[in-house]
Tab-separated table of C-alpha atoms in Angstrom:
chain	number	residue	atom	x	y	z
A	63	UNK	CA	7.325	24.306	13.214
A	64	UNK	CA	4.047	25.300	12.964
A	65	UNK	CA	1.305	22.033	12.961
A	66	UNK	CA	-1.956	21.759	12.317
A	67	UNK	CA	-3.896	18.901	13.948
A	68	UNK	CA	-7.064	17.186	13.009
A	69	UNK	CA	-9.864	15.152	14.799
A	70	UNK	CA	-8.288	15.349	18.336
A	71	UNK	CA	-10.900	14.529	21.193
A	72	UNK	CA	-11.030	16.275	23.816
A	73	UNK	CA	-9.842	13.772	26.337
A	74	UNK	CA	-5.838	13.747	24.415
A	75	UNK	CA	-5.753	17.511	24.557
A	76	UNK	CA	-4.079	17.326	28.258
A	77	UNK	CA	-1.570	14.539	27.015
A	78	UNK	CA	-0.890	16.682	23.647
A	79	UNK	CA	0.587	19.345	25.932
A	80	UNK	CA	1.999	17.798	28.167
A	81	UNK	CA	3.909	16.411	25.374
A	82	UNK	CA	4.765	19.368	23.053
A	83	UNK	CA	6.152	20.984	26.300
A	84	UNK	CA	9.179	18.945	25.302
A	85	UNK	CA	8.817	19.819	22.083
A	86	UNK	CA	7.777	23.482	21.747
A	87	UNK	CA	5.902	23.496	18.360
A	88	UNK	CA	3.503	25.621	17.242
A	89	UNK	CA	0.305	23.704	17.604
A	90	UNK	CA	-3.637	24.628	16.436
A	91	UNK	CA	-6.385	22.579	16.391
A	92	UNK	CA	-8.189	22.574	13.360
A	93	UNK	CA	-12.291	23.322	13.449
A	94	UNK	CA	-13.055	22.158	9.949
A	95	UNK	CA	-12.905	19.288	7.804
A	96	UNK	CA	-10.101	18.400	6.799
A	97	UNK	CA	-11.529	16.434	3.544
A	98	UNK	CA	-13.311	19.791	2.152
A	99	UNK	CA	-11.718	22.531	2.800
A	100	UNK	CA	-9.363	24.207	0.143
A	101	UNK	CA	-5.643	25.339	0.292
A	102	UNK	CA	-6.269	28.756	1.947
A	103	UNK	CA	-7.351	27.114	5.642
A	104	UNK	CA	-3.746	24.678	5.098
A	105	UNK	CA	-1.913	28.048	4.584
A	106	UNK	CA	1.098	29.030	6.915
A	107	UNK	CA	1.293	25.706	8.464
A	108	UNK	CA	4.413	23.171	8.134
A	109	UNK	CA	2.601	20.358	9.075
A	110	UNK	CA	-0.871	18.584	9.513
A	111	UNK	CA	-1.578	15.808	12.007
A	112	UNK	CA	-4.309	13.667	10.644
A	113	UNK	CA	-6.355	10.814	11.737
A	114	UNK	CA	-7.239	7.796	9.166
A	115	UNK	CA	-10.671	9.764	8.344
A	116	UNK	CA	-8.536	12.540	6.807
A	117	UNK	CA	-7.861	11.262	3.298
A	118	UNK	CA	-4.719	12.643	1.340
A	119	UNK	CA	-6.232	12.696	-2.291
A	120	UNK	CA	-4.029	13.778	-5.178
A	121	UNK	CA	-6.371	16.742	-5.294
A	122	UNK	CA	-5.990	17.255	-1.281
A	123	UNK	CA	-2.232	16.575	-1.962
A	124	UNK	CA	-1.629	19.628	-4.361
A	125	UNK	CA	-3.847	21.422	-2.153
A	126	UNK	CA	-1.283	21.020	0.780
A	127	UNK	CA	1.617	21.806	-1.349
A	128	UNK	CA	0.227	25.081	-2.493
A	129	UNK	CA	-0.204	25.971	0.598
A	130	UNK	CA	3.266	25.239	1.713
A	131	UNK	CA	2.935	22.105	4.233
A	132	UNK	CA	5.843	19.985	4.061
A	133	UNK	CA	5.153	16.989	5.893
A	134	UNK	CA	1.744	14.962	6.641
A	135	UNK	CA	2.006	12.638	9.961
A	136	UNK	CA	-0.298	10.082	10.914
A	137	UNK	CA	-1.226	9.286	13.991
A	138	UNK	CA	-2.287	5.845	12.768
A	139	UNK	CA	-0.390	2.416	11.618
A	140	UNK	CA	-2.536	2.154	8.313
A	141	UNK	CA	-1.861	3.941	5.220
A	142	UNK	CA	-4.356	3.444	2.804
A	143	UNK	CA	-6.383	6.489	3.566
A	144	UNK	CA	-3.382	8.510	2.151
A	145	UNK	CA	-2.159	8.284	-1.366
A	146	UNK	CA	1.535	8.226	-1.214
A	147	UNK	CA	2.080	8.333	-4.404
A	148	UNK	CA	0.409	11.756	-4.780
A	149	UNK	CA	2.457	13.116	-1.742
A	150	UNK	CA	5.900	12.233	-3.802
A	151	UNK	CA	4.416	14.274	-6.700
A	152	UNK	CA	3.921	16.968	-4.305
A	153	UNK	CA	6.946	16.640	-2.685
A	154	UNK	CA	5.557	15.856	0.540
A	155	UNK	CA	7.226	13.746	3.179
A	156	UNK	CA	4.715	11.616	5.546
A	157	UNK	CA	5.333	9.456	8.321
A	158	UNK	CA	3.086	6.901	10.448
A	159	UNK	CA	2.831	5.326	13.678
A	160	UNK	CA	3.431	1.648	13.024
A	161	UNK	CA	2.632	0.116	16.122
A	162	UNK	CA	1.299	1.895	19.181
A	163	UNK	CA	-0.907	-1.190	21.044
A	164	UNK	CA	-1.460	-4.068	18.778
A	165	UNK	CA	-2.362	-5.411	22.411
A	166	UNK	CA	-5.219	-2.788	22.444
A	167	UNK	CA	-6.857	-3.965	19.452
A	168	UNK	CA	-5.941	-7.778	20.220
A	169	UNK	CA	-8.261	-7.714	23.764
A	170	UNK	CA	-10.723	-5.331	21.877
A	171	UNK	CA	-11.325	-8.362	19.500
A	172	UNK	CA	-11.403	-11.028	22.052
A	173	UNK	CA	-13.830	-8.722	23.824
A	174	UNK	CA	-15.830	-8.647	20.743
A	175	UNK	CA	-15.511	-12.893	20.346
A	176	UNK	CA	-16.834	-13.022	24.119
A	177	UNK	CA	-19.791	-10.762	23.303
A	178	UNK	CA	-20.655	-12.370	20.211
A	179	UNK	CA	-20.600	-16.415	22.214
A	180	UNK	CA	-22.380	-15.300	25.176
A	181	UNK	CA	-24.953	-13.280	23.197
A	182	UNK	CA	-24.413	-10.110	25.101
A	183	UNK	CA	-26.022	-7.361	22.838
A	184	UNK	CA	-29.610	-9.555	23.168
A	185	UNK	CA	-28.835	-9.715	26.910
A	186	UNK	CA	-28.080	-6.200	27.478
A	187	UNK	CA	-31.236	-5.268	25.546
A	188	UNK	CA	-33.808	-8.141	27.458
A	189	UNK	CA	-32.193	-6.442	30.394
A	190	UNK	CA	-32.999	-2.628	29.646
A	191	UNK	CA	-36.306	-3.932	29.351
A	192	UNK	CA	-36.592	-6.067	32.615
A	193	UNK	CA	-36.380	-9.205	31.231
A	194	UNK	CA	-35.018	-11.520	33.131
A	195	UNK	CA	-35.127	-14.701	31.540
A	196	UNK	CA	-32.838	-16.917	29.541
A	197	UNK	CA	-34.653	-16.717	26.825
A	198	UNK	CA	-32.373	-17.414	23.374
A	199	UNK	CA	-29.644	-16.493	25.662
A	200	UNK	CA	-28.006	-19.994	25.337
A	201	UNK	CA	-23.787	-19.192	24.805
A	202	UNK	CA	-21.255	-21.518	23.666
A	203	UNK	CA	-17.829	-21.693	25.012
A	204	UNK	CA	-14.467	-20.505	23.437
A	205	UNK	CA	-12.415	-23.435	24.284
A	206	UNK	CA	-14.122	-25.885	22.269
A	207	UNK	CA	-13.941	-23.598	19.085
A	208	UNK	CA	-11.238	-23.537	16.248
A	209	UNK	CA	-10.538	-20.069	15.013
A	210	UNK	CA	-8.903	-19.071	12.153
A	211	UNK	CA	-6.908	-15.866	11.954
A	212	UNK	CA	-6.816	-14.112	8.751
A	213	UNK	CA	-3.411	-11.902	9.412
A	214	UNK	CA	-0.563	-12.731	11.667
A	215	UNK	CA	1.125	-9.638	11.908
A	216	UNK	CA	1.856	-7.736	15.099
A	217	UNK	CA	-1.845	-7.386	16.233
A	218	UNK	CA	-3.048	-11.152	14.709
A	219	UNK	CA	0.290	-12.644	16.625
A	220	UNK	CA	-0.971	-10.369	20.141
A	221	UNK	CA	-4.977	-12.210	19.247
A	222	UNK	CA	-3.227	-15.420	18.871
A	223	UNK	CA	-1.342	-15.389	22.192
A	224	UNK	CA	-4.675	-14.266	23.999
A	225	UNK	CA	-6.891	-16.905	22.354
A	226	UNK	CA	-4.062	-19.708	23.435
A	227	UNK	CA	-5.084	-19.369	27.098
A	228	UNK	CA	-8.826	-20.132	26.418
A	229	UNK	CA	-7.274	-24.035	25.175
A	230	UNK	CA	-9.241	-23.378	21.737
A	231	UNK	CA	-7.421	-24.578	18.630
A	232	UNK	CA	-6.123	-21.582	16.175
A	233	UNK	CA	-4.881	-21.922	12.558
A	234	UNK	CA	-3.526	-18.931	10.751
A	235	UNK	CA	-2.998	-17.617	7.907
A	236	UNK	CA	-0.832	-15.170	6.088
A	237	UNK	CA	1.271	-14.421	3.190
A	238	UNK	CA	4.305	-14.591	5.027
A	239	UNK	CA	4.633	-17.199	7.899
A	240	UNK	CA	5.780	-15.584	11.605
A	241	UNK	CA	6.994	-18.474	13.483
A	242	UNK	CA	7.342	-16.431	16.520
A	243	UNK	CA	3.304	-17.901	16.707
A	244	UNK	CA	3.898	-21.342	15.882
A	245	UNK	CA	3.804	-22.999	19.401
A	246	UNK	CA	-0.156	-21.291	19.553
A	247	UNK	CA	-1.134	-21.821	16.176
A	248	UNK	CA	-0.877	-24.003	12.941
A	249	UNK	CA	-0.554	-22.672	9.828
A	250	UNK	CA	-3.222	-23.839	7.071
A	251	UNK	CA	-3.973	-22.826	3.363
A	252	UNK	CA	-7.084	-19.955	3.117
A	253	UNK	CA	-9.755	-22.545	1.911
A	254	UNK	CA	-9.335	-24.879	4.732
A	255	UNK	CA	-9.178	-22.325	7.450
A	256	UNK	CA	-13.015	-21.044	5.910
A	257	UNK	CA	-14.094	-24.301	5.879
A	258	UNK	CA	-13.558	-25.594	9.331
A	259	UNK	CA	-13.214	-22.320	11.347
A	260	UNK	CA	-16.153	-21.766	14.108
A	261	UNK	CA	-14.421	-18.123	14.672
A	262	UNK	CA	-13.154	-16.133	11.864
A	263	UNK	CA	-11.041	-13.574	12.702
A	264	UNK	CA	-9.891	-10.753	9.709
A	265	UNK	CA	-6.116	-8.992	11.278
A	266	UNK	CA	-4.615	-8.183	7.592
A	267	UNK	CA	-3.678	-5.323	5.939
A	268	UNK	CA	-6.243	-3.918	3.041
A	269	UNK	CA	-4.608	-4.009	-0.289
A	270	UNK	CA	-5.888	-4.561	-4.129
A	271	UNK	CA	-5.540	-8.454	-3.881
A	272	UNK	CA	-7.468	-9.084	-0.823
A	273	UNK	CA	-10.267	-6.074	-1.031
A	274	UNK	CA	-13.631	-7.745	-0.362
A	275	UNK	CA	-12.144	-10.734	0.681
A	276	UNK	CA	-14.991	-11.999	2.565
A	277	UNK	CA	-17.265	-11.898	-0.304
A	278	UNK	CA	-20.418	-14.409	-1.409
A	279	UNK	CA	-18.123	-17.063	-2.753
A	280	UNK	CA	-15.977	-16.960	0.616
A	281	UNK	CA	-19.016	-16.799	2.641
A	282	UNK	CA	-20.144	-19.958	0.657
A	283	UNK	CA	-16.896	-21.635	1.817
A	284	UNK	CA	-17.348	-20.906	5.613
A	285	UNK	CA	-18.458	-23.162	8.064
A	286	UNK	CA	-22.223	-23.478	8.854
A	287	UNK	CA	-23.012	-21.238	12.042
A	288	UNK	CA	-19.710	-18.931	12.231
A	289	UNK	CA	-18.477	-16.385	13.888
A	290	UNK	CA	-16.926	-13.235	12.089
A	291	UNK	CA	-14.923	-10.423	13.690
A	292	UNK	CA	-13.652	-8.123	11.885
A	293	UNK	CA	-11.147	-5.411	13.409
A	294	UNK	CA	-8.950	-4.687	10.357
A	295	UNK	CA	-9.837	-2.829	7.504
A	296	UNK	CA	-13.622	-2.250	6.418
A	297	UNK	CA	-12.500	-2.736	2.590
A	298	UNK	CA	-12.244	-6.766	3.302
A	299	UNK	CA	-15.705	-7.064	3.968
A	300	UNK	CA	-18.647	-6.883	1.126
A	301	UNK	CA	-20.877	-5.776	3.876
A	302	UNK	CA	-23.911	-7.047	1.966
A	303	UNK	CA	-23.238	-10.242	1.639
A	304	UNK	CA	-22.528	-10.243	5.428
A	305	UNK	CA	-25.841	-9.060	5.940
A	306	UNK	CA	-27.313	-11.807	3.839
A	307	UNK	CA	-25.284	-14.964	5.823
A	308	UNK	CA	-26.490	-13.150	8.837
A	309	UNK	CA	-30.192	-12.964	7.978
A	310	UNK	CA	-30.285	-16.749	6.466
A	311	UNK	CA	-28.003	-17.862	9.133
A	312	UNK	CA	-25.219	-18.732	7.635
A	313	UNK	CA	-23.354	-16.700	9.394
A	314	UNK	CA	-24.481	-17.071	13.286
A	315	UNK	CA	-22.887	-13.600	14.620
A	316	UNK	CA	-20.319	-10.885	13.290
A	317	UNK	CA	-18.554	-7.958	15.457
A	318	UNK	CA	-16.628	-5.531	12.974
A	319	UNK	CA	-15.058	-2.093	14.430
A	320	UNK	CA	-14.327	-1.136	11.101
A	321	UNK	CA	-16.784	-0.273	7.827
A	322	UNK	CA	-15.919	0.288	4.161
A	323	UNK	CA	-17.938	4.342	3.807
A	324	UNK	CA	-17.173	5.114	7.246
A	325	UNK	CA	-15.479	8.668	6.579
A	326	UNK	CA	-18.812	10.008	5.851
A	327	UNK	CA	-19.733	9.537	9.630
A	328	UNK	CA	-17.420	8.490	11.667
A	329	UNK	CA	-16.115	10.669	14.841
A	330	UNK	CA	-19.078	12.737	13.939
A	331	UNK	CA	-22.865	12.813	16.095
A	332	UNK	CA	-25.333	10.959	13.453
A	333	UNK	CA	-28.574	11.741	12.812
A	334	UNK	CA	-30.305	8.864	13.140
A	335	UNK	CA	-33.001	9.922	10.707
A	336	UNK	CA	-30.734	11.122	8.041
A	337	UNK	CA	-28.072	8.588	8.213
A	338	UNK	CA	-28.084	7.320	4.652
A	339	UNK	CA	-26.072	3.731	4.855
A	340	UNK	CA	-29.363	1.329	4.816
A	341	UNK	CA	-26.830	-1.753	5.008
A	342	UNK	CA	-25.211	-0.744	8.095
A	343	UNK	CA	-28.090	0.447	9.977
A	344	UNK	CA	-30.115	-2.802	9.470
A	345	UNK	CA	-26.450	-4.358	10.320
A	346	UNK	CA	-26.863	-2.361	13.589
A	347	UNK	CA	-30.194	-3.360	13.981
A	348	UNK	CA	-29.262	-6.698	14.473
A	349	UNK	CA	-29.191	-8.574	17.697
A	350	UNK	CA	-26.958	-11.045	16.026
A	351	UNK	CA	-24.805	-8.098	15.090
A	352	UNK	CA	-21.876	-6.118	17.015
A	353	UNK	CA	-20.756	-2.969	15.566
A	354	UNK	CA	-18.110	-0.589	17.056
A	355	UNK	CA	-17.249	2.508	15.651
A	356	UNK	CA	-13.084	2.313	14.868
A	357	UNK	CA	-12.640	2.577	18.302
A	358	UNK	CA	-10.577	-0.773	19.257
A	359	UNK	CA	-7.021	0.986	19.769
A	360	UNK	CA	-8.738	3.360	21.535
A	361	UNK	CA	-6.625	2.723	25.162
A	362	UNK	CA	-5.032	5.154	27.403
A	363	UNK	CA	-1.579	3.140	26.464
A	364	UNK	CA	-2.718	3.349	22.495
A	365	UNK	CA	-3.182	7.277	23.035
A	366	UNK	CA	-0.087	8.027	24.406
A	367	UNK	CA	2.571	5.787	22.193
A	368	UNK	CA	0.344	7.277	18.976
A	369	UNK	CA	0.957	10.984	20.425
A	370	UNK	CA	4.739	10.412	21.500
A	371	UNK	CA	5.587	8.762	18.259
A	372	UNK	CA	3.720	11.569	16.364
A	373	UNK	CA	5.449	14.238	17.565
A	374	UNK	CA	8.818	12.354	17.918
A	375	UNK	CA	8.328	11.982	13.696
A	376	UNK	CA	7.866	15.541	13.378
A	377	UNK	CA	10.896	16.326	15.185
A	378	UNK	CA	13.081	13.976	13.543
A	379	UNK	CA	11.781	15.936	9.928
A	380	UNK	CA	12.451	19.049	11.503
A	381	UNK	CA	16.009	17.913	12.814
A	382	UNK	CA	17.711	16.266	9.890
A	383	UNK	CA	14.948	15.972	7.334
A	384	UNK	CA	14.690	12.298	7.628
A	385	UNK	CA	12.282	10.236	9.942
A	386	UNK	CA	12.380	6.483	11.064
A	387	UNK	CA	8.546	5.664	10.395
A	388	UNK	CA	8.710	7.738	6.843
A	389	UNK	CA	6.425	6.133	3.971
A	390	UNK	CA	6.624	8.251	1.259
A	391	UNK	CA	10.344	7.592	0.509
A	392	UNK	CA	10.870	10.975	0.404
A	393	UNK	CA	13.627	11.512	2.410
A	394	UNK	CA	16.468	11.106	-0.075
A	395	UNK	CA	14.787	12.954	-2.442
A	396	UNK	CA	13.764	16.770	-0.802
């Protein structure tokens, strides 16, 4: 099988490898964008390997099939940069990684929570200009906090064990109740969890119902002074409004690793002169602000289950035509 792989940093090449010397494909890294370029540079390949900045249009599916790929694998647990509907059309199969390190993305965001109490970005920056004061440096601690967790899936149940050591209360929500969490957390309805949360804490999915969730009205409905992290999906943020609660104070900090236009930019070097998103630069320009660049699974532990499982889902395509972690319920069908 001959692959195709997109947006691999350098530092996973070894790994990639060392891997495929188990499983002998065919690999080549691509050196062009995978979002603009037409059918001819797909050509001869079986398979591409994409990242979540690689979106699978209906256009960019057709393109695939006329160029004969057969399957689409991503390396990420996410699906909503890929249009699976478009891939059935095309009779193309396409698999995911489910879980690699919800753990990796769970300390990422209690790193994040730390950073934002203790005031870390205005430290770091009072610092790189020798100043050695406490000035505006006053924290507050964790432990006296309630945080509400929006999302109590694999990585929102990892976030809610972590947070349980700090002796901070924690309500949750989510559409479907995981009682696995139950001795760390209480579950409460959406409104209450706005209302009375110091730390709010975004771990669900993106979909139609919830896009922009955290929106003017919601912001409204927040507590005076909180906290926002944000290390799901940039879609559930109106990033606007944000910025508003942050400059009135409504909002006292945010940390997001995520950001609704990010393809444009992201695994890319900026120019800082060009860069066109006005919201997210004054975002960035804010000490009260945290911003991370989709990098909170990014863990030697992450790396490695996302390659193994990658190339594991290719091989079970190439073996029997089916695969475990398939999405496009294609398997039955080709």
């Amino acid at each position: 099988m001959k692959v195709l792989l997109f947006h691999v940093n350098q530092d996973e090449i070894d790994y990639i490898l060392e891997c495929n010397q188990k499983f002998k494909f065919d690999l080549e890294m691509a050196d062009f964008d995978f979002n603009f370029a037409d059918s001819d540079r797909f050509t001869g390949f079986d398979a591409v390997w994409i990242t979540t900045n690689c979106k699978v249009t209906k256009l960019k599916a057709e393109q695939l099939k006329k160029a004969g790929v057969r399957y689409i694998v991503s390396r990420a647990a996410g699906t909503d940069h890929m249009d699976l509907a478009a891939m059935r059309e095309s009779s193309i199969k396409g698999a995911n990684v489910p879980r690699y390190s919800p753990n990796a993305i769970a300390e990422h965001t209690l790193c994040l929570i730390l950073m934002c109490l203790r005031k870390m970005k205005r430290e770091f920056t009072m610092i790189m200009n020798y100043d050695f004061t406490l000035t505006g440096l006053k924290g507050r601690e964790l432990r006296n906090m309630t945080v509400g967790v929006l999302g109590t899936g694999r990585i929102g149940t990892e976030t809610i064990k972590l947070l349980s050591g700090f002796g901070c209360r924690i309500l949750a929500y989510d559409l479907y109740e995981n009682q696995s969490i139950t001795n760390f957390a209480t579950y409460s309805d959406l409104n209450e969890i706005l209302s009375v949360s110091d730390i709010l804490i975004l771990h669900c999915p993106l979909t139609e119902e919830n896009k922009r969730l955290i929106n003017t009205d919601t912001i409204t409905g927040m507590k005076d002074g909180a906290v926002l992290i944000n290390t799901a999906r940039g879609g559930l943020m109106d990033y606007d409004a944000v910025l508003n609660a942050i400059e009135i104070g409504k909002i006292s900090a945010a940390a997001f690793d995520v950001y609704d236009a990010e393809t444009s930019y992201i695994r890319k070097k900026a120019d800082r002169d060009k860069f066109d998103s006005k919201t997210l630069k004054k975002l960035m320009e804010n000490e009260n602000v945290i911003y991370t660049a989709h990098m909170s699974f990014y863990t030697d532990t992450a790396i490695e289950n996302m390659i193994k499982t990658t190339f594991e889902n290719l091989e079970e395509y190439e073996k029997t035509g089916f695969c475990s972690n398939d999405i496009t319920g294609n398997c039955e069908t080709i």
